mmCIF file of C-alpha atoms and ligand atoms in Angstrom:
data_model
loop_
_atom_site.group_PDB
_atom_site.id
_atom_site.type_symbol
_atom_site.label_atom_id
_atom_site.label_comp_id
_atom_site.label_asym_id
_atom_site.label_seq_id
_atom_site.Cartn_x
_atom_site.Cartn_y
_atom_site.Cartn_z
ATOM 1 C CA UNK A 1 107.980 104.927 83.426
ATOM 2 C CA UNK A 2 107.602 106.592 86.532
ATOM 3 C CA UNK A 3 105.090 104.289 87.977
ATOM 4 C CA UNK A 4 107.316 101.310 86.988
ATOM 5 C CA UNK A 5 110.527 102.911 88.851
ATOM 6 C CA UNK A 6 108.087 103.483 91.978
ATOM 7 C CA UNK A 7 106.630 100.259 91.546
ATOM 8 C CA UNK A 8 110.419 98.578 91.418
ATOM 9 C CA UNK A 9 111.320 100.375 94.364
ATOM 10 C CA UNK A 10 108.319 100.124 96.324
ATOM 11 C CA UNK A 11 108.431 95.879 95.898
ATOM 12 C CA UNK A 12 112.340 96.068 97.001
ATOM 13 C CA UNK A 13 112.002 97.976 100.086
ATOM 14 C CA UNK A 14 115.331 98.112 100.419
ATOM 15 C CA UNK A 15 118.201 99.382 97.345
ATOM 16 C CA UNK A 16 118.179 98.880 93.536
ATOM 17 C CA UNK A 17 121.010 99.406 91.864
ATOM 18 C CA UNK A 18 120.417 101.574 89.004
ATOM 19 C CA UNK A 19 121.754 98.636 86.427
ATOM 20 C CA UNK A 20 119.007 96.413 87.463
ATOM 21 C CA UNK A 21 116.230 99.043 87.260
ATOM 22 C CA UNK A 22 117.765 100.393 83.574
ATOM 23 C CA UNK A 23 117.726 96.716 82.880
ATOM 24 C CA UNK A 24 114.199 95.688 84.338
ATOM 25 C CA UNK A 25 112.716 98.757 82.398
ATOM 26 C CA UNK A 26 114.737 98.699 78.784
ATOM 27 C CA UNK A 27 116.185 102.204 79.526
ATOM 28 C CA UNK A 28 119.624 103.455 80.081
ATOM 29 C CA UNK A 29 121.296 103.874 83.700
ATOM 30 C CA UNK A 30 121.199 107.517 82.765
ATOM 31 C CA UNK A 31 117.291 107.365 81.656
ATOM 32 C CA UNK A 32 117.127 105.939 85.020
ATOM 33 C CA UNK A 33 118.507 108.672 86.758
ATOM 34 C CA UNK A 34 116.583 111.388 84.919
ATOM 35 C CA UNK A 35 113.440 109.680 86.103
ATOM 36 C CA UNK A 36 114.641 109.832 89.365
ATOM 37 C CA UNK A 37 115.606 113.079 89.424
ATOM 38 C CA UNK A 38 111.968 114.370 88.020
ATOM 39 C CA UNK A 39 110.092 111.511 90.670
ATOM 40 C CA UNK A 40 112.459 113.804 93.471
ATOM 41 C CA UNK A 41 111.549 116.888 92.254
ATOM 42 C CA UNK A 42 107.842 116.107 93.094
ATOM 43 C CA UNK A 43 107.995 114.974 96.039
ATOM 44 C CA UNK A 44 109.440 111.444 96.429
ATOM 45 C CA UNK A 45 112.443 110.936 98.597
ATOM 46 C CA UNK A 46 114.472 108.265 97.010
ATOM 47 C CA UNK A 47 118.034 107.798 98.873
ATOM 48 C CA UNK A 48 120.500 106.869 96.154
ATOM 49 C CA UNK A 49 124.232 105.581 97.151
ATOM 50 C CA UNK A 50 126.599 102.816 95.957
ATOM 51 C CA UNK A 51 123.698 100.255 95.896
ATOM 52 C CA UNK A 52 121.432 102.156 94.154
ATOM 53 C CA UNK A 53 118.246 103.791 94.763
ATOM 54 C CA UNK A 54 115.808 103.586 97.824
ATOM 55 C CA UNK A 55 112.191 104.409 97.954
ATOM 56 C CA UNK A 56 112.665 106.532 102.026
ATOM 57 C CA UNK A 57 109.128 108.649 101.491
ATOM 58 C CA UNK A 58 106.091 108.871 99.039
ATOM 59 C CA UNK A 59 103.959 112.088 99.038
ATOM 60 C CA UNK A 60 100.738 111.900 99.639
ATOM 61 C CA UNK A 61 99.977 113.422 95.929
ATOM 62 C CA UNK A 62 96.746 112.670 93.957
ATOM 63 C CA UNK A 63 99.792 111.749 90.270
ATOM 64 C CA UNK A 64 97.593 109.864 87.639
ATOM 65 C CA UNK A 65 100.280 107.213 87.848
ATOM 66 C CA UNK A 66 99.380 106.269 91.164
ATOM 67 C CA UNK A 67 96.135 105.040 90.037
ATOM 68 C CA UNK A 68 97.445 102.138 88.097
ATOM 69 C CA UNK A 69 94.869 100.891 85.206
ATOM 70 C CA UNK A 70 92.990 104.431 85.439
ATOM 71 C CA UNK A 71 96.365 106.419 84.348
ATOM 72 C CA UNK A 72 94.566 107.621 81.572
ATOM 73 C CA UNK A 73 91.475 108.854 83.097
ATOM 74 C CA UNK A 74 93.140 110.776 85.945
ATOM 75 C CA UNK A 75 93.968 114.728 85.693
ATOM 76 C CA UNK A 76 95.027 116.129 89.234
ATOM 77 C CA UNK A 77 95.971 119.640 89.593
ATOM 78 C CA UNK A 78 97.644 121.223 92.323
ATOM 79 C CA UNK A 79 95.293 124.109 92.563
ATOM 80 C CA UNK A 80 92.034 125.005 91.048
ATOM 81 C CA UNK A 81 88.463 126.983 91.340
ATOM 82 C CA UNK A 82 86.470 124.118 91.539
ATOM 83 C CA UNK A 83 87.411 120.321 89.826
ATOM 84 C CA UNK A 84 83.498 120.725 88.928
ATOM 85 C CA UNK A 85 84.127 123.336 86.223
ATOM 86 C CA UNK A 86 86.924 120.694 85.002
ATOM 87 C CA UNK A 87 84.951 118.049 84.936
ATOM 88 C CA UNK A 88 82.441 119.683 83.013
ATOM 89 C CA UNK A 89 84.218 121.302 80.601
ATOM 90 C CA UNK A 90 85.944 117.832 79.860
ATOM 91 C CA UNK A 91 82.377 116.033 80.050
ATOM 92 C CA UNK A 92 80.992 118.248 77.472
ATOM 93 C CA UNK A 93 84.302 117.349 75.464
ATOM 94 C CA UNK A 94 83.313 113.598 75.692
ATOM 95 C CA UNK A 95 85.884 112.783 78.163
ATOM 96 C CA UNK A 96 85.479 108.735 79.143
ATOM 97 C CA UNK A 97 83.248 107.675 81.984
ATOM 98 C CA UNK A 98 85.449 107.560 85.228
ATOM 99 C CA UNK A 99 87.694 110.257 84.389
ATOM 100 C CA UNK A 100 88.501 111.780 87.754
ATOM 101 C CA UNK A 101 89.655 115.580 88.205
ATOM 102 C CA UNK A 102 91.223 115.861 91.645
ATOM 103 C CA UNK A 103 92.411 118.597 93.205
ATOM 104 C CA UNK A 104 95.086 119.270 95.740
ATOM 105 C CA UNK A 105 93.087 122.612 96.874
ATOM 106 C CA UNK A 106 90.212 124.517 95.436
ATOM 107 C CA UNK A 107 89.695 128.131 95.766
ATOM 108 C CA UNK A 108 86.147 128.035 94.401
ATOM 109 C CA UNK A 109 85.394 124.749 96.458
ATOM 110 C CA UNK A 110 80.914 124.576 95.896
ATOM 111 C CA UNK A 111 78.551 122.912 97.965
ATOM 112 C CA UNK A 112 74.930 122.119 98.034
ATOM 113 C CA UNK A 113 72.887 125.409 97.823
ATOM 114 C CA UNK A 114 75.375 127.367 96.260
ATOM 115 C CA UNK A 115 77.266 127.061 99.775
ATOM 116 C CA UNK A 116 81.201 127.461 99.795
ATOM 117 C CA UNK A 117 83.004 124.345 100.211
ATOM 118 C CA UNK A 118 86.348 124.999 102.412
ATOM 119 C CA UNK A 119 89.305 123.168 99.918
ATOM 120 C CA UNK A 120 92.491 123.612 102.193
ATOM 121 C CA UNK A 121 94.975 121.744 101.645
ATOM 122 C CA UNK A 122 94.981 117.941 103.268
ATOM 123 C CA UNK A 123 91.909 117.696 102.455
ATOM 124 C CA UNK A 124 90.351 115.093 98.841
ATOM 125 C CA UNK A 125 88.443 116.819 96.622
ATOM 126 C CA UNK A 126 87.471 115.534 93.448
ATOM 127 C CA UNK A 127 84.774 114.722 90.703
ATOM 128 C CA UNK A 128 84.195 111.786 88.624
ATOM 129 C CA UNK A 129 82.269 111.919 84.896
ATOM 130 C CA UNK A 130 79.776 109.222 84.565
ATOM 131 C CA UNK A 131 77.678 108.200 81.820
ATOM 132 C CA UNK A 132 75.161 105.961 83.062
ATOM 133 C CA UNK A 133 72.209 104.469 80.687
ATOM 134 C CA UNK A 134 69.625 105.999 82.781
ATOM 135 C CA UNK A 135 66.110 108.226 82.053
ATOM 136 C CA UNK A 136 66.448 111.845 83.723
ATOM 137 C CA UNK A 137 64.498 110.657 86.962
ATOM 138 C CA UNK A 138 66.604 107.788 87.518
ATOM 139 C CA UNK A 139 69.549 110.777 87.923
ATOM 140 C CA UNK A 140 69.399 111.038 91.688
ATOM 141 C CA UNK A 141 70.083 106.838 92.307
ATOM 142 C CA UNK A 142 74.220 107.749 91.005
ATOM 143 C CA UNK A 143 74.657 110.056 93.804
ATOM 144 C CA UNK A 144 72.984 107.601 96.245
ATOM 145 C CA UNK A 145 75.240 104.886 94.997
ATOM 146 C CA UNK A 146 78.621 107.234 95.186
ATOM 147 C CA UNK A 147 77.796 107.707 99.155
ATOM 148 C CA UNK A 148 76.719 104.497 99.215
ATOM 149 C CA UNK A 149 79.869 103.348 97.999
ATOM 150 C CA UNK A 150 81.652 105.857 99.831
ATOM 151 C CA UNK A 151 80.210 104.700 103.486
ATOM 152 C CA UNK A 152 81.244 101.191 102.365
ATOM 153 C CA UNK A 153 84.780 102.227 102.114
ATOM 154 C CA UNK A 154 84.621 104.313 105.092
ATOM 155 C CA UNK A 155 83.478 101.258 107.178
ATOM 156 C CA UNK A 156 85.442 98.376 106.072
ATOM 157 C CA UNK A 157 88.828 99.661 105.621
ATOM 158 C CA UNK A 158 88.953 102.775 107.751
ATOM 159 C CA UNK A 159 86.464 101.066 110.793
ATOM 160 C CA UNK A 160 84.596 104.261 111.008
ATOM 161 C CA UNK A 161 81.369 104.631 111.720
ATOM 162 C CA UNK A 162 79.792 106.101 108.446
ATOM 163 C CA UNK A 163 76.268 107.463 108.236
ATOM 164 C CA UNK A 164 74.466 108.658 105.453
ATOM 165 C CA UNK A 165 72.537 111.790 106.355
ATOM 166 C CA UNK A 166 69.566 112.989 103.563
ATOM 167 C CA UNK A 167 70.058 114.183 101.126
ATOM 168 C CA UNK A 168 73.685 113.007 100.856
ATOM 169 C CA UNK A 169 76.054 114.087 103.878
ATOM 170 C CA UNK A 170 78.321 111.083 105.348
ATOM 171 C CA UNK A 171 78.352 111.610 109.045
ATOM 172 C CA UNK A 172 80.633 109.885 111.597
ATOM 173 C CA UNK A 173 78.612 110.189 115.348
ATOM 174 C CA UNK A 174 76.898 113.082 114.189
ATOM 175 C CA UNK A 175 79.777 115.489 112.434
ATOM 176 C CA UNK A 176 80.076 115.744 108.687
ATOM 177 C CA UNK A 177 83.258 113.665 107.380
ATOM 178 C CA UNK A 178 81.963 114.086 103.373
ATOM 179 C CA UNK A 179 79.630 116.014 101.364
ATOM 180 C CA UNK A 180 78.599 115.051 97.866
ATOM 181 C CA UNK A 181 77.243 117.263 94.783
ATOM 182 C CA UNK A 182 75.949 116.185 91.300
ATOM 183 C CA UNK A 183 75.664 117.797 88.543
ATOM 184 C CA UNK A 184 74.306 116.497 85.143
ATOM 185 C CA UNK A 185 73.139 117.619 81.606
ATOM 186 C CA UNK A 186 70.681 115.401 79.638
ATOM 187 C CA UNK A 187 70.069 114.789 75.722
ATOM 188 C CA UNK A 188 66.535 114.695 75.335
ATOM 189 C CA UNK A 189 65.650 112.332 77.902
ATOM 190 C CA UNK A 190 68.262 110.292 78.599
ATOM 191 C CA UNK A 191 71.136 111.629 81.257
ATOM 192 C CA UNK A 192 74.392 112.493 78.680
ATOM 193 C CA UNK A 193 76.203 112.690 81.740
ATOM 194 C CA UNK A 194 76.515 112.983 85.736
ATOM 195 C CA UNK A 195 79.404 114.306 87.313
ATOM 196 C CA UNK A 196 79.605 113.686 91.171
ATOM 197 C CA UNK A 197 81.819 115.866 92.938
ATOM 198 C CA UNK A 198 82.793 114.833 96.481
ATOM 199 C CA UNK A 199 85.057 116.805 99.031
ATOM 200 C CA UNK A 200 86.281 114.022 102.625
ATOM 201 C CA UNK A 201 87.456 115.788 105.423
ATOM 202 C CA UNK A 202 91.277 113.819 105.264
ATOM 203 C CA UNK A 203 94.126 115.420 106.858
ATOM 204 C CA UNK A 204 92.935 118.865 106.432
ATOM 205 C CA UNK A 205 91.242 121.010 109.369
ATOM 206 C CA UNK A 206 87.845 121.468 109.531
ATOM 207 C CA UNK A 207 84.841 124.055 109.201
ATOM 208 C CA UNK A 208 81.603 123.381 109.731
ATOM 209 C CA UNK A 209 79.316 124.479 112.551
ATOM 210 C CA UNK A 210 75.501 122.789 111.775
ATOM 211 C CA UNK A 211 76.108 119.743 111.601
ATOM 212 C CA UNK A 212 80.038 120.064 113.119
ATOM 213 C CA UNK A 213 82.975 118.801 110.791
ATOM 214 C CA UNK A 214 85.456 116.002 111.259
ATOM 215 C CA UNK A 215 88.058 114.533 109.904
ATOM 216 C CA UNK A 216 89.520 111.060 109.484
ATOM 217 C CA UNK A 217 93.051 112.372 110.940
ATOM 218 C CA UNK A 218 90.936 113.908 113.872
ATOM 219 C CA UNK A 219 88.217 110.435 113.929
ATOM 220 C CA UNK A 220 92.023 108.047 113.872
ATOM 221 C CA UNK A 221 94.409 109.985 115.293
ATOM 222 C CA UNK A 222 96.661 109.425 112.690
ATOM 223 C CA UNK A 223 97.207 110.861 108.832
ATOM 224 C CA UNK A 224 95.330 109.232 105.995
ATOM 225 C CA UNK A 225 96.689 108.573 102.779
ATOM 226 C CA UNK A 226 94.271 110.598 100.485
ATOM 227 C CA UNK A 227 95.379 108.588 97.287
ATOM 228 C CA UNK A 228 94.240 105.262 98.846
ATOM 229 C CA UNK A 229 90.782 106.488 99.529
ATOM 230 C CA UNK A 230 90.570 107.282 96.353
ATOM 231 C CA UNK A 231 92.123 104.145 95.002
ATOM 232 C CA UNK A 232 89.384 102.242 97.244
ATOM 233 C CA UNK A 233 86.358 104.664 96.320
ATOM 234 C CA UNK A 234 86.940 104.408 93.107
ATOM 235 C CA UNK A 235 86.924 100.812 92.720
ATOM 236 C CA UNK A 236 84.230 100.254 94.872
ATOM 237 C CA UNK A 237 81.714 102.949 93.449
ATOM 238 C CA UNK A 238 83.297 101.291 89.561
ATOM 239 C CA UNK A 239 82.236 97.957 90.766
ATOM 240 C CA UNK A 240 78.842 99.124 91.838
ATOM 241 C CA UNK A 241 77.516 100.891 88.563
ATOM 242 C CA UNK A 242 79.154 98.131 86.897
ATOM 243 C CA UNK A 243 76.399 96.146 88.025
ATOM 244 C CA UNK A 244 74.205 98.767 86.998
ATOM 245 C CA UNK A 245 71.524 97.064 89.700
ATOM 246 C CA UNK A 246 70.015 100.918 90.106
ATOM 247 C CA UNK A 247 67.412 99.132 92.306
ATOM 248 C CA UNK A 248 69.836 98.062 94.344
ATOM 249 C CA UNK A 249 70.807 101.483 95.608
ATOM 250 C CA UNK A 250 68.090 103.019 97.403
ATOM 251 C CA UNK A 251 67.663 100.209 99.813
ATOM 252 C CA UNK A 252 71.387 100.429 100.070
ATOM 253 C CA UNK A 253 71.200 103.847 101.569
ATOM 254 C CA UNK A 254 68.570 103.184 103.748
ATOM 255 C CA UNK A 255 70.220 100.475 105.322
ATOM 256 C CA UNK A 256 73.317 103.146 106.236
ATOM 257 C CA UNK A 257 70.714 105.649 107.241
ATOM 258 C CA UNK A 258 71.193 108.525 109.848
ATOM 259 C CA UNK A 259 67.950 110.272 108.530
ATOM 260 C CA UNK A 260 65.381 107.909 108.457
ATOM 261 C CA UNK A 261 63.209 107.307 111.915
ATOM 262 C CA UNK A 262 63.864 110.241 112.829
ATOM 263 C CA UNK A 263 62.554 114.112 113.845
ATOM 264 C CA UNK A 264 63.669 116.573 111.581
ATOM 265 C CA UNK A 265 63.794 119.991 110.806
ATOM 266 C CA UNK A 266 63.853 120.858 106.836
ATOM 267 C CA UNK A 267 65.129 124.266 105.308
ATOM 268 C CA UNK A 268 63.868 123.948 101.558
ATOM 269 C CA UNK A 269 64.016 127.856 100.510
ATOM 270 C CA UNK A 270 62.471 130.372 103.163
ATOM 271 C CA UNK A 271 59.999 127.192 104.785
ATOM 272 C CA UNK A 272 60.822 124.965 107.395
ATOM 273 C CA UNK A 273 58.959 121.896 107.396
ATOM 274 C CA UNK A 274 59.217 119.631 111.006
ATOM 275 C CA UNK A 275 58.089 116.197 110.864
ATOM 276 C CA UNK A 276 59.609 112.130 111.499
ATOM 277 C CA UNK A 277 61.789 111.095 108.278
ATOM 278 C CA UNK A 278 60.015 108.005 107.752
ATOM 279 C CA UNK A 279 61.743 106.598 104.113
ATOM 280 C CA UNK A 280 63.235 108.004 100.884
ATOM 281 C CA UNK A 281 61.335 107.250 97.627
ATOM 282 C CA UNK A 282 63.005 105.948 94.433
ATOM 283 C CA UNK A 283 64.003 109.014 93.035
ATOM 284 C CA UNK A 284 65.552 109.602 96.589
ATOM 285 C CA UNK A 285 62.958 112.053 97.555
ATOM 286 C CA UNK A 286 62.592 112.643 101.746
ATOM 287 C CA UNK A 287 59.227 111.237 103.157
ATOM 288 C CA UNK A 288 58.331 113.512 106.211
ATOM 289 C CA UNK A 289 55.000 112.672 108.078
ATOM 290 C CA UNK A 290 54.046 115.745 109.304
ATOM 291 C CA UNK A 291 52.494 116.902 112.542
ATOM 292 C CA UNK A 292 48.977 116.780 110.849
ATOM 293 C CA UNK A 293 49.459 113.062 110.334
ATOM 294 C CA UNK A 294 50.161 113.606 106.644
ATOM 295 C CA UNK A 295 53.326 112.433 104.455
ATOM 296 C CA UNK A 296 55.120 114.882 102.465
ATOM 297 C CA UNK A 297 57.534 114.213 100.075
ATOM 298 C CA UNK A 298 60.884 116.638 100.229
ATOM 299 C CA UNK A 299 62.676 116.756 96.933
ATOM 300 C CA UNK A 300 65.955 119.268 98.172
ATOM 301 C CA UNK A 301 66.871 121.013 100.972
ATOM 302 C CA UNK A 302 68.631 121.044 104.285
ATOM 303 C CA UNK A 303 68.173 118.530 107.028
ATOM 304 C CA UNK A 304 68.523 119.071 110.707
ATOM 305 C CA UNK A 305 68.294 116.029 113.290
ATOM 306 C CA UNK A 306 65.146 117.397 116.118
ATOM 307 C CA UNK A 307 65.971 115.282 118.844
HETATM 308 C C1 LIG B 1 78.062 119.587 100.202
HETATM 309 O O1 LIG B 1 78.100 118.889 101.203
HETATM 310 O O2 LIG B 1 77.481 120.670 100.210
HETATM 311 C C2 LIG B 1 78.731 119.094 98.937
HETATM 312 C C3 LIG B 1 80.195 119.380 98.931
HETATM 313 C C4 LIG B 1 80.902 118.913 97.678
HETATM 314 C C5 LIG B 1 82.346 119.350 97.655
HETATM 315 C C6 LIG B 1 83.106 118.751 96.511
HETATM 316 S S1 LIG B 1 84.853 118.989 96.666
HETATM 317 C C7 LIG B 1 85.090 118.415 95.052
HETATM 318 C C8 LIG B 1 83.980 118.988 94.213
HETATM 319 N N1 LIG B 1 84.330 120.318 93.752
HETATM 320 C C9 LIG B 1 83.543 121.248 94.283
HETATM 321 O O3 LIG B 1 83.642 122.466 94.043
HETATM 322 N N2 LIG B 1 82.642 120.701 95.080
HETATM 323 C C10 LIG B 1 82.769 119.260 95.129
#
């Protein structure tokens, strides 16, 4: 009910009287103005008057019914440790594949290598279940394909300038804008599921030091609407493993490469390993030729541009 009231408002831009809403909707004026009420309580500023009701302000709030068609699949929480531990918990429940748990902050925010993943507010943090037909060492390609899809979205509708740094940072001109974590449980041999767990630099401020953080408030100079990122990502990324062309996804990331060509410096543990990124394998493995003339194949760690 509450999307359709938004929705009524939202296509009239200007007042609806609260007859033609009731009416629109099978409810009573009074119904009407309960929903109302409850849609003003979190957040949305709807003028009412002698005409009606006006949509003035929406907030910027990750509510399930602002995903219309994934209603079902969305649980967003003001405030939690980590939407990973959600995720999970409802994964191992059987939630559906595409069932989102966003978060408006996290206090527990993870990275890769156990790092701490700054969740202050303004900021989109969330993690999607997916339950792809894929072998164990096929994992990796579903986290390629979420920043693949992710860069995609970046570029086209935002005109940024979206990288894809090994093993899975999105950069814009050299500053981290995303970072992506998976994590997945297997029955026997087949993945059961694959929850990817991605945190964009929106309106929030930043942290980051190696490699420097940005934002897309600080990269447009204006305030992003979190929910429509989402919106975008999610269709895009759905669309993708849709297609289920895992093949596809590899040569994808290559093409939005920031890694590959290049010097780098590796941290995998307590070695550092220097050498020219020259490609990523199938199961998205780093190919470093080293100084010795040898190629090397990195499996996890952290990268650092040499030049
Ligand atoms: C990285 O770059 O190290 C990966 C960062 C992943 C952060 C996201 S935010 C949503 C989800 N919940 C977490 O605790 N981490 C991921």
């Amino acid at each position: 009910m509450k999307s359709k009231i938004i929705e009524r408002l939202r296509a009239s831009g200007g007042f609806v009287s609260s007859r033609d809403l009731g009416a629109g909707l099978g409810v009573s004026r009074v119904a009407v103005w309960k929903h109302v009420r409850k849609l003003q309580e979190l957040g949305y500023r709807i003028a009412s008057g002698p005409k009606g009701y006006r949509l003035a302000s929406e907030p910027d709030t990750l509510f399930p019914w602002e995903f219309p068609g994934r209603e079902e699949r969305i649980v967003h929480l003001a405030t939690t440790p980590s939407t990973m531990d959600v995720a999970k918990e409802l994964a191992r429940r059987g939630c559906p594949a595409f069932t989102v748990v966003a978060a408006d902050r996290q206090t527990r925010g993870r990275g890769r290598l156990r790092r701490v993943w700054q969740s202050a507010a303004g900021g989109l943090y969330f993690t999607v279940v997916l339950r792809p037909n894929l072998p164990v060492p096929m994992s990796a390609r579903v986290n390629v394909a979420a920043a693949v899809a992710l860069a995609r979205v970046l570029r086209r509708d935002y005109g940024v300038e979206a990288g894809l740094k090994w093993p899975n940072d999105v950069l814009v001109h050299g500053r981290k804008l995303c970072g992506l974590l998976s994590e997945m449980e297997a029955e026997s041999d087949r993945v059961a599921f694959i929850n990817i767990g991605i945190g964009v630099n929106v309106n929030n401020r930043v942290a980051g030091i190696e490699p420097p953080a940005t934002s897309l408030k600080a990269l447009l100079g204006r305030k992003v609407a979190r929910r429509e990122i989402l919106r975008r990502f999610l269709d895009e990324f759905e669309a993708g493993t849709a297609a289920a062309d895992w093949d596809a996804v590899i040569p994808e990331w290559k093409r939005f490469s920031v890694t590959l060509g290049r010097p780098v410096r590796i941290l995998a543990g307590r070695e550092e390993i220097r050498g020219v990124a020259i490609d990523v394998d199938e199961d998205g493995g780093l190919m470093l030729q080293v100084p010795d003339g040898s190629t090397r194949k990195i499996v996890y760690g952290d990268c650092f541009a040499e030049d």
